[in-house]
Short mmCIF file of C-alpha atoms and ligand atoms in Angstrom, two decimals:
data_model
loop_
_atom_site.label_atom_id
_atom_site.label_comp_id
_atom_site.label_asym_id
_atom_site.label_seq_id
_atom_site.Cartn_x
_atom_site.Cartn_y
_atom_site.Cartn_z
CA UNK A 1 16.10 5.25 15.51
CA UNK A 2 16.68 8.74 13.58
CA UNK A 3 13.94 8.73 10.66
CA UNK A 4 14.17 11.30 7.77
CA UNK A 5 9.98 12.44 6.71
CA UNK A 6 9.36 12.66 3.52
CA UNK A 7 5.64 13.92 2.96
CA UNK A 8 5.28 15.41 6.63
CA UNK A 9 3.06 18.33 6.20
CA UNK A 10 0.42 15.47 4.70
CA UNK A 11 -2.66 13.64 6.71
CA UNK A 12 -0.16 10.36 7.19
CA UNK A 13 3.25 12.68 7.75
CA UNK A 14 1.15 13.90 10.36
CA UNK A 15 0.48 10.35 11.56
CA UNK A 16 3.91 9.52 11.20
CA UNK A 17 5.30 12.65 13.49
CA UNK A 18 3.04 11.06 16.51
CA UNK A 19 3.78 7.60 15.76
CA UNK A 20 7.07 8.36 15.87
CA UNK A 21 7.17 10.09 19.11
CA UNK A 22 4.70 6.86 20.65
CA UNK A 23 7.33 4.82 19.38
CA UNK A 24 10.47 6.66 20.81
CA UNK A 25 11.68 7.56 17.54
CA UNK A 26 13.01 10.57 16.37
CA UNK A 27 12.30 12.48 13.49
CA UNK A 28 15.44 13.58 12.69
CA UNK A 29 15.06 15.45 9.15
CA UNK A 30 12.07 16.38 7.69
CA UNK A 31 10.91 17.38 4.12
CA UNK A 32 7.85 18.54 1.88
CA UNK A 33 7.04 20.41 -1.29
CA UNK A 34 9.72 22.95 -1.91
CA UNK A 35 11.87 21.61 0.92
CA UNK A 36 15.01 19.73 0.76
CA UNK A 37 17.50 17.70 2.88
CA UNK A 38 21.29 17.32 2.05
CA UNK A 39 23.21 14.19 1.09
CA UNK A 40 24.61 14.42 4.56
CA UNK A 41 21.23 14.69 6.49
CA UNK A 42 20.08 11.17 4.76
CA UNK A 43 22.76 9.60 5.88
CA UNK A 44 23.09 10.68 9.67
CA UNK A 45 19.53 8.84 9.21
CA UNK A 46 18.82 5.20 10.10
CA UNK A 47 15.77 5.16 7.58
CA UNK A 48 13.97 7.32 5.37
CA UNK A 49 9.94 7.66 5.36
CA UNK A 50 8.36 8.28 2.28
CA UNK A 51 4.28 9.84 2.20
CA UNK A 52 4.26 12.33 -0.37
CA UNK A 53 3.47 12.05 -4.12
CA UNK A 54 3.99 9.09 -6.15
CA UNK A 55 6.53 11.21 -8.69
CA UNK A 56 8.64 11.69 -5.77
CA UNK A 57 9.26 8.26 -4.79
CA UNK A 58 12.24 7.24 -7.38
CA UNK A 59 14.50 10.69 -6.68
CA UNK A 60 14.15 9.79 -2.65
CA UNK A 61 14.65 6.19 -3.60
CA UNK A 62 17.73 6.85 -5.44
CA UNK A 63 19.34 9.13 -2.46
CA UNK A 64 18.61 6.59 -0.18
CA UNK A 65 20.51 4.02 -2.06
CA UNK A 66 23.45 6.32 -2.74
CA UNK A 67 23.44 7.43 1.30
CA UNK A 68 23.13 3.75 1.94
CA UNK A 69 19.73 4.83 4.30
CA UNK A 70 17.04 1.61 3.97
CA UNK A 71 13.50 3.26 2.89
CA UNK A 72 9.76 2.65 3.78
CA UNK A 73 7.71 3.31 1.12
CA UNK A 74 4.03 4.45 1.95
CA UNK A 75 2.94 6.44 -1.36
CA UNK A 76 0.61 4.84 -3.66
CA UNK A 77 0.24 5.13 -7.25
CA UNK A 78 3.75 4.80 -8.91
CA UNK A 79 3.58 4.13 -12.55
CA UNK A 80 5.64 1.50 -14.30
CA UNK A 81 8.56 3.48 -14.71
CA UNK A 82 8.49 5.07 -11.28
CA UNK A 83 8.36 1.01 -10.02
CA UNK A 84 11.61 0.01 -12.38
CA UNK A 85 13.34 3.01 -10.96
CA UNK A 86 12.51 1.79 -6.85
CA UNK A 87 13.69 -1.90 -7.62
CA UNK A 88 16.60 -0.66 -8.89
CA UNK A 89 17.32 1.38 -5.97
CA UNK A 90 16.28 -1.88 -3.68
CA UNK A 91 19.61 -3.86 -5.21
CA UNK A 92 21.54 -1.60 -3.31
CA UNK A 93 18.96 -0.89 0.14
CA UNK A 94 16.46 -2.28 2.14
CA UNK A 95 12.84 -1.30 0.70
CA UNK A 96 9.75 -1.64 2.75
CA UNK A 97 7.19 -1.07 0.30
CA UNK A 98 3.65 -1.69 1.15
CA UNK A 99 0.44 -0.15 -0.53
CA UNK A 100 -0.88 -0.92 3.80
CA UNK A 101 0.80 -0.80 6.58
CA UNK A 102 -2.21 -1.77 8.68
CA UNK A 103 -1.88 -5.28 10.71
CA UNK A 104 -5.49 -5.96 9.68
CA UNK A 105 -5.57 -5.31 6.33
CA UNK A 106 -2.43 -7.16 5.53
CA UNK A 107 -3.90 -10.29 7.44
CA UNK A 108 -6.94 -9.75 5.40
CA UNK A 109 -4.61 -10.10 2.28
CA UNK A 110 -3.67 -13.33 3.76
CA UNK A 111 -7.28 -14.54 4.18
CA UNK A 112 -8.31 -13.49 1.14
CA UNK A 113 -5.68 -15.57 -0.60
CA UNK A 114 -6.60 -18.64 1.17
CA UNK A 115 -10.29 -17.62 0.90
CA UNK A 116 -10.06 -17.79 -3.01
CA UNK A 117 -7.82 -20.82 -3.62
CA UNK A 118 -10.58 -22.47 -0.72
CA UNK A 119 -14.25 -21.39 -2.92
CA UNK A 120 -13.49 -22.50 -6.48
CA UNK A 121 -14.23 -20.09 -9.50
CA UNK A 122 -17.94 -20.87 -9.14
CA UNK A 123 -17.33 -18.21 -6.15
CA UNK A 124 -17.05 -14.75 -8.42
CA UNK A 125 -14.30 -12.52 -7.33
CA UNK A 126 -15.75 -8.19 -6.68
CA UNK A 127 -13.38 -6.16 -5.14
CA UNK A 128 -15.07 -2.94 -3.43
CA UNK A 129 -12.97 -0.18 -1.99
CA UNK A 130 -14.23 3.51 -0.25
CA UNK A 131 -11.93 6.72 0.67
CA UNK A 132 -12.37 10.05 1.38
CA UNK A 133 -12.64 12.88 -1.32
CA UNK A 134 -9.13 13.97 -1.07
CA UNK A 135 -7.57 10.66 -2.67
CA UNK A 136 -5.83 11.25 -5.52
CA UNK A 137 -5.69 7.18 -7.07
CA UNK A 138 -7.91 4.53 -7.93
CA UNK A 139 -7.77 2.09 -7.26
CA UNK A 140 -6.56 2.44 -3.55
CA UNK A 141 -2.63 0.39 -3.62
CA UNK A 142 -4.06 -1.68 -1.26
CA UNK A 143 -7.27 -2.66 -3.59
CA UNK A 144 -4.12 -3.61 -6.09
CA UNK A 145 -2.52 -5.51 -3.56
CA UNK A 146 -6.00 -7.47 -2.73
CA UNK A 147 -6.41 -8.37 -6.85
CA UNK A 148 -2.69 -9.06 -6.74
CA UNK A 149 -3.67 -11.69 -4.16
CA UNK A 150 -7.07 -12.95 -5.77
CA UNK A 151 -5.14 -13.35 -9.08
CA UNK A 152 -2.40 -15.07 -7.72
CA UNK A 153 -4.62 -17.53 -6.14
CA UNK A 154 -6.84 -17.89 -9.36
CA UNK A 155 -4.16 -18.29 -12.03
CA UNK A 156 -5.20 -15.55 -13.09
CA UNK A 157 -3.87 -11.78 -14.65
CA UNK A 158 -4.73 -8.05 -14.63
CA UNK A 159 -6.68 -8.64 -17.70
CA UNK A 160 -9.27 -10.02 -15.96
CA UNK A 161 -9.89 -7.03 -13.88
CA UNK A 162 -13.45 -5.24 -14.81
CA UNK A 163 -13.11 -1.50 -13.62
CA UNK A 164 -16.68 0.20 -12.55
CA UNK A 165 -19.06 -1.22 -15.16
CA UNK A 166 -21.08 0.91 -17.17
CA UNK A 167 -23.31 0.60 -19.64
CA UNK A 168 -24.31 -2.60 -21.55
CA UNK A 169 -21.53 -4.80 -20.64
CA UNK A 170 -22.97 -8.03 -21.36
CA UNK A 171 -23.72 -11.05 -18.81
CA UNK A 172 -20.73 -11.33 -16.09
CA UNK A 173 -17.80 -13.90 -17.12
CA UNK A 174 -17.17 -16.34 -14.54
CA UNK A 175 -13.30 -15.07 -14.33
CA UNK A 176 -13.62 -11.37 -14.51
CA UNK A 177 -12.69 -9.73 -11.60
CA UNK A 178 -14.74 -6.53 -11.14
CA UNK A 179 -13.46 -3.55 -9.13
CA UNK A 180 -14.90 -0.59 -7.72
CA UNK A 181 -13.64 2.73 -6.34
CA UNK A 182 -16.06 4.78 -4.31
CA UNK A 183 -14.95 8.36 -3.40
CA UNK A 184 -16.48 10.84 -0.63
CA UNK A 185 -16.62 11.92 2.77
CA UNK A 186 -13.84 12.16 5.21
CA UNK A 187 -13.39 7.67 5.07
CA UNK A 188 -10.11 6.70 6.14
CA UNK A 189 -10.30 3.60 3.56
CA UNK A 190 -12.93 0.41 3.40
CA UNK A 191 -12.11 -2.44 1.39
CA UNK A 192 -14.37 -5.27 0.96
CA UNK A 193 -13.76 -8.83 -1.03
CA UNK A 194 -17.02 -10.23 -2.26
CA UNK A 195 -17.11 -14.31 -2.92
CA UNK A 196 -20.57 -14.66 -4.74
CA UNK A 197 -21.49 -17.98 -4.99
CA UNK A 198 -25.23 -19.95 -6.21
CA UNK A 199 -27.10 -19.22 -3.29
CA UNK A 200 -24.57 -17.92 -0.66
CA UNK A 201 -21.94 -14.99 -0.68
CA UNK A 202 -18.50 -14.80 1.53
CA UNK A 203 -17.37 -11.09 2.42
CA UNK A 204 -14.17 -10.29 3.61
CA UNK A 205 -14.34 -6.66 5.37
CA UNK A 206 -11.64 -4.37 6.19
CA UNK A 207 -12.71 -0.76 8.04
CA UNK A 208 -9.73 1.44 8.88
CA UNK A 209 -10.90 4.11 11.16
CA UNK A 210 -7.27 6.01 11.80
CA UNK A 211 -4.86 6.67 9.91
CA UNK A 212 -2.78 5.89 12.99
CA UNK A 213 -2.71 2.22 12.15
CA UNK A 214 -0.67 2.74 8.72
CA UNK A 215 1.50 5.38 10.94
CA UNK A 216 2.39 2.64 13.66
CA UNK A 217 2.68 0.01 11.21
CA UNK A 218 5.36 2.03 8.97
CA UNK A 219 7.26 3.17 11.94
CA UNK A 220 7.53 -0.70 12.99
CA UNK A 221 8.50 -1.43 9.67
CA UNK A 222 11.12 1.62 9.67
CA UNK A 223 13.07 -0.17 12.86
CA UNK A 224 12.23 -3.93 10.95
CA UNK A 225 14.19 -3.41 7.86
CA UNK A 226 17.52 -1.75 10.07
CA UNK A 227 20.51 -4.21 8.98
CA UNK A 228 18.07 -6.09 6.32
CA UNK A 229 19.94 -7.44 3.00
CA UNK A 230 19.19 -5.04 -0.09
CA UNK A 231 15.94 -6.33 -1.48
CA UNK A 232 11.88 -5.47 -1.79
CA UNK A 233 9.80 -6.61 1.55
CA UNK A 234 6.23 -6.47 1.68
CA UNK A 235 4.39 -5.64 5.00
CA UNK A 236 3.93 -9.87 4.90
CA UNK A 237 7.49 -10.14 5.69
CA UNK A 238 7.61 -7.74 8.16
CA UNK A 239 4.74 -9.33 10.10
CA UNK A 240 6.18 -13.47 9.68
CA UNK A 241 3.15 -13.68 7.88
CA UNK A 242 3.86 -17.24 6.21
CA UNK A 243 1.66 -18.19 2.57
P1 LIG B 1 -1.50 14.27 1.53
O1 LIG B 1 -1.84 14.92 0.21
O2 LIG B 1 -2.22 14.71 2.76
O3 LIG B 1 0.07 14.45 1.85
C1 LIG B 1 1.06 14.33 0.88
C2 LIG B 1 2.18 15.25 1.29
O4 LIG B 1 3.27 15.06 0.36
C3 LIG B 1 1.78 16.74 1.22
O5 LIG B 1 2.20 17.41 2.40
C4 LIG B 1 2.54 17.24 0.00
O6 LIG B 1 2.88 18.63 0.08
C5 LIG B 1 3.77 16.34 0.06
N1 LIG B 1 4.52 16.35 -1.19
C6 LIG B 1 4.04 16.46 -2.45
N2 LIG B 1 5.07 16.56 -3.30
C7 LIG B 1 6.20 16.52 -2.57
C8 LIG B 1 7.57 16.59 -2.87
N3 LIG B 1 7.99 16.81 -4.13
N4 LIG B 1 8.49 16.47 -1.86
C9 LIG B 1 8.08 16.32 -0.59
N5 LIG B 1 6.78 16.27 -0.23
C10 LIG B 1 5.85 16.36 -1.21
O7 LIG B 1 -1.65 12.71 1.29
P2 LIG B 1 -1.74 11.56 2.40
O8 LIG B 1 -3.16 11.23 2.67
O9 LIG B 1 -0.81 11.87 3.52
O10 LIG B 1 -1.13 10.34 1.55
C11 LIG B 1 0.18 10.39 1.03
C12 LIG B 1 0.44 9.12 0.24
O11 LIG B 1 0.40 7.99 1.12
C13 LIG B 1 -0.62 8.82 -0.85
O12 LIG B 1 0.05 8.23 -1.96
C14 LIG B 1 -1.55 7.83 -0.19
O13 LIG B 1 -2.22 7.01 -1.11
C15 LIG B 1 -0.54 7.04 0.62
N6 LIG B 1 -1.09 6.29 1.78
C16 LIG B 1 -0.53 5.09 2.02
C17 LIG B 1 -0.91 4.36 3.13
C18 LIG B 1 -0.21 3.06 3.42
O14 LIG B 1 -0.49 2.41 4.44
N7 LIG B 1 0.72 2.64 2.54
C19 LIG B 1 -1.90 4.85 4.00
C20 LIG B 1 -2.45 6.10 3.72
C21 LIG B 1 -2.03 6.83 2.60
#
């Protein structure tokens, strides 16, 4: 499989260069900042890799689906437009497109969402993530992804979401999902679910400790989504897990 970088001077390019080489893979073309690849480069590609800056995602997204090259998406923090733009590439490609590429964290997703259909709404929903100093979003894509889930599950929408509370915010609604984003050190990325309940509290952990997991897991996506129909897959897909 001949991958084309986007992002590889980063922490995860980084990953991505060894995880490619563990994998057999070959990084055949390889951009950053101030860099960039022809038409004709993309498309001696099998798949494109994408770990750079969220404004960069819809350009690459766009060559991909002119070159015909399927994509894995690993940035974070796309705005709506920059979204509209990548599903409209993904009518033409393949898009893997996952805030986590981590096994773990995507089968947390999974227990999460059976986790808050299972404790009714007398179970309040906090969603706590952690990463290191140099993250540029908050909340982390895959803290979106885990409210995506609890919402989902609790009929419920964005609106519910309380972002770090401050101040006098009045007594906690039963449906308000709060969310926090802690920021420091050198952590790879934490991300607890709480369930608080009258006298007893479920917590759903998640501790990455590499950023070699996300790197493995997007280079197994990258050789997954070869020969896929045009469409949007989530790491869930990729992994058979089933709802
Ligand atoms: P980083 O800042 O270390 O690396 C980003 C790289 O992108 C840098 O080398 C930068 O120069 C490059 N870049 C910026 N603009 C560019 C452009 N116009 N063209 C090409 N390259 C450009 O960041 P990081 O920690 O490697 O994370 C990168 C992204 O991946 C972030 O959005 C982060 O949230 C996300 N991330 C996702 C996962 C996942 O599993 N999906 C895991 C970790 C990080």
């Amino acid at each position: 499989m001949k991958i084309l970088l986007n992002g590889y001077k980063g922490r995860m390019g980084q990953a991505i260069l060894a995880a490619a080489q563990t994998a057999g893979a070959e990084v055949a073309a390889k951009c950053d900042v101030g860099e960039t690849f022809t038409p004709e480069a993309l498309s001696a590609c099998d798949v494109a890799i994408d770990f750079s800056f969220h404004e960069v995602t819809p350009a690459l997204a766009e060559a991909c689906a002119e070159a015909g090259t399927p994509l894995v998406i690993g940035t974070t923090g796309h705005t709506a437009e920059e979204r509209s733009l990548i599903e409209t590439a993904a009518k033409k490609i393949p898009i893997v497109w996952a805030g986590n590429y981590s096994v773990g964290v995507n089968v947390l997703n999974w227990l999460v969402g059976k986790a808050a259909k299972l404790l009714d709404s007398s179970f309040e929903i906090e969603v706590v993530e952690m990463h290191h100093r140099h993250k540029k979003d908050a909340p982390s894509g895959t803290a979106e992804k885990l409210l995506a889930v609890v919402e989902a599950a609790r009929g419920l929408d964005k609106s519910a979401e309380r972002h770090g509370r401050s101040g006098l915010v009045g007594e906690r609604s039963r449906d308000e999902i709060g969310v926090h984003a802690l920021r420091g050190g050198s952590v790879v990325g934490d991300h607890t679910v709480i369930f608080a309940g009258e006298g007893e509290r479920v917590e759903l952990t998640h501790k990455a400790e590499s950023r070699a997991i996300f790197a493995n897991g997007a280079v197994h996506a990258a050789n997954w989504v070869l020969g896929k129909p045009p469409a949007v897959y989530g790491m869930d897909a990729v992994l058979g897990l089933e709802n």
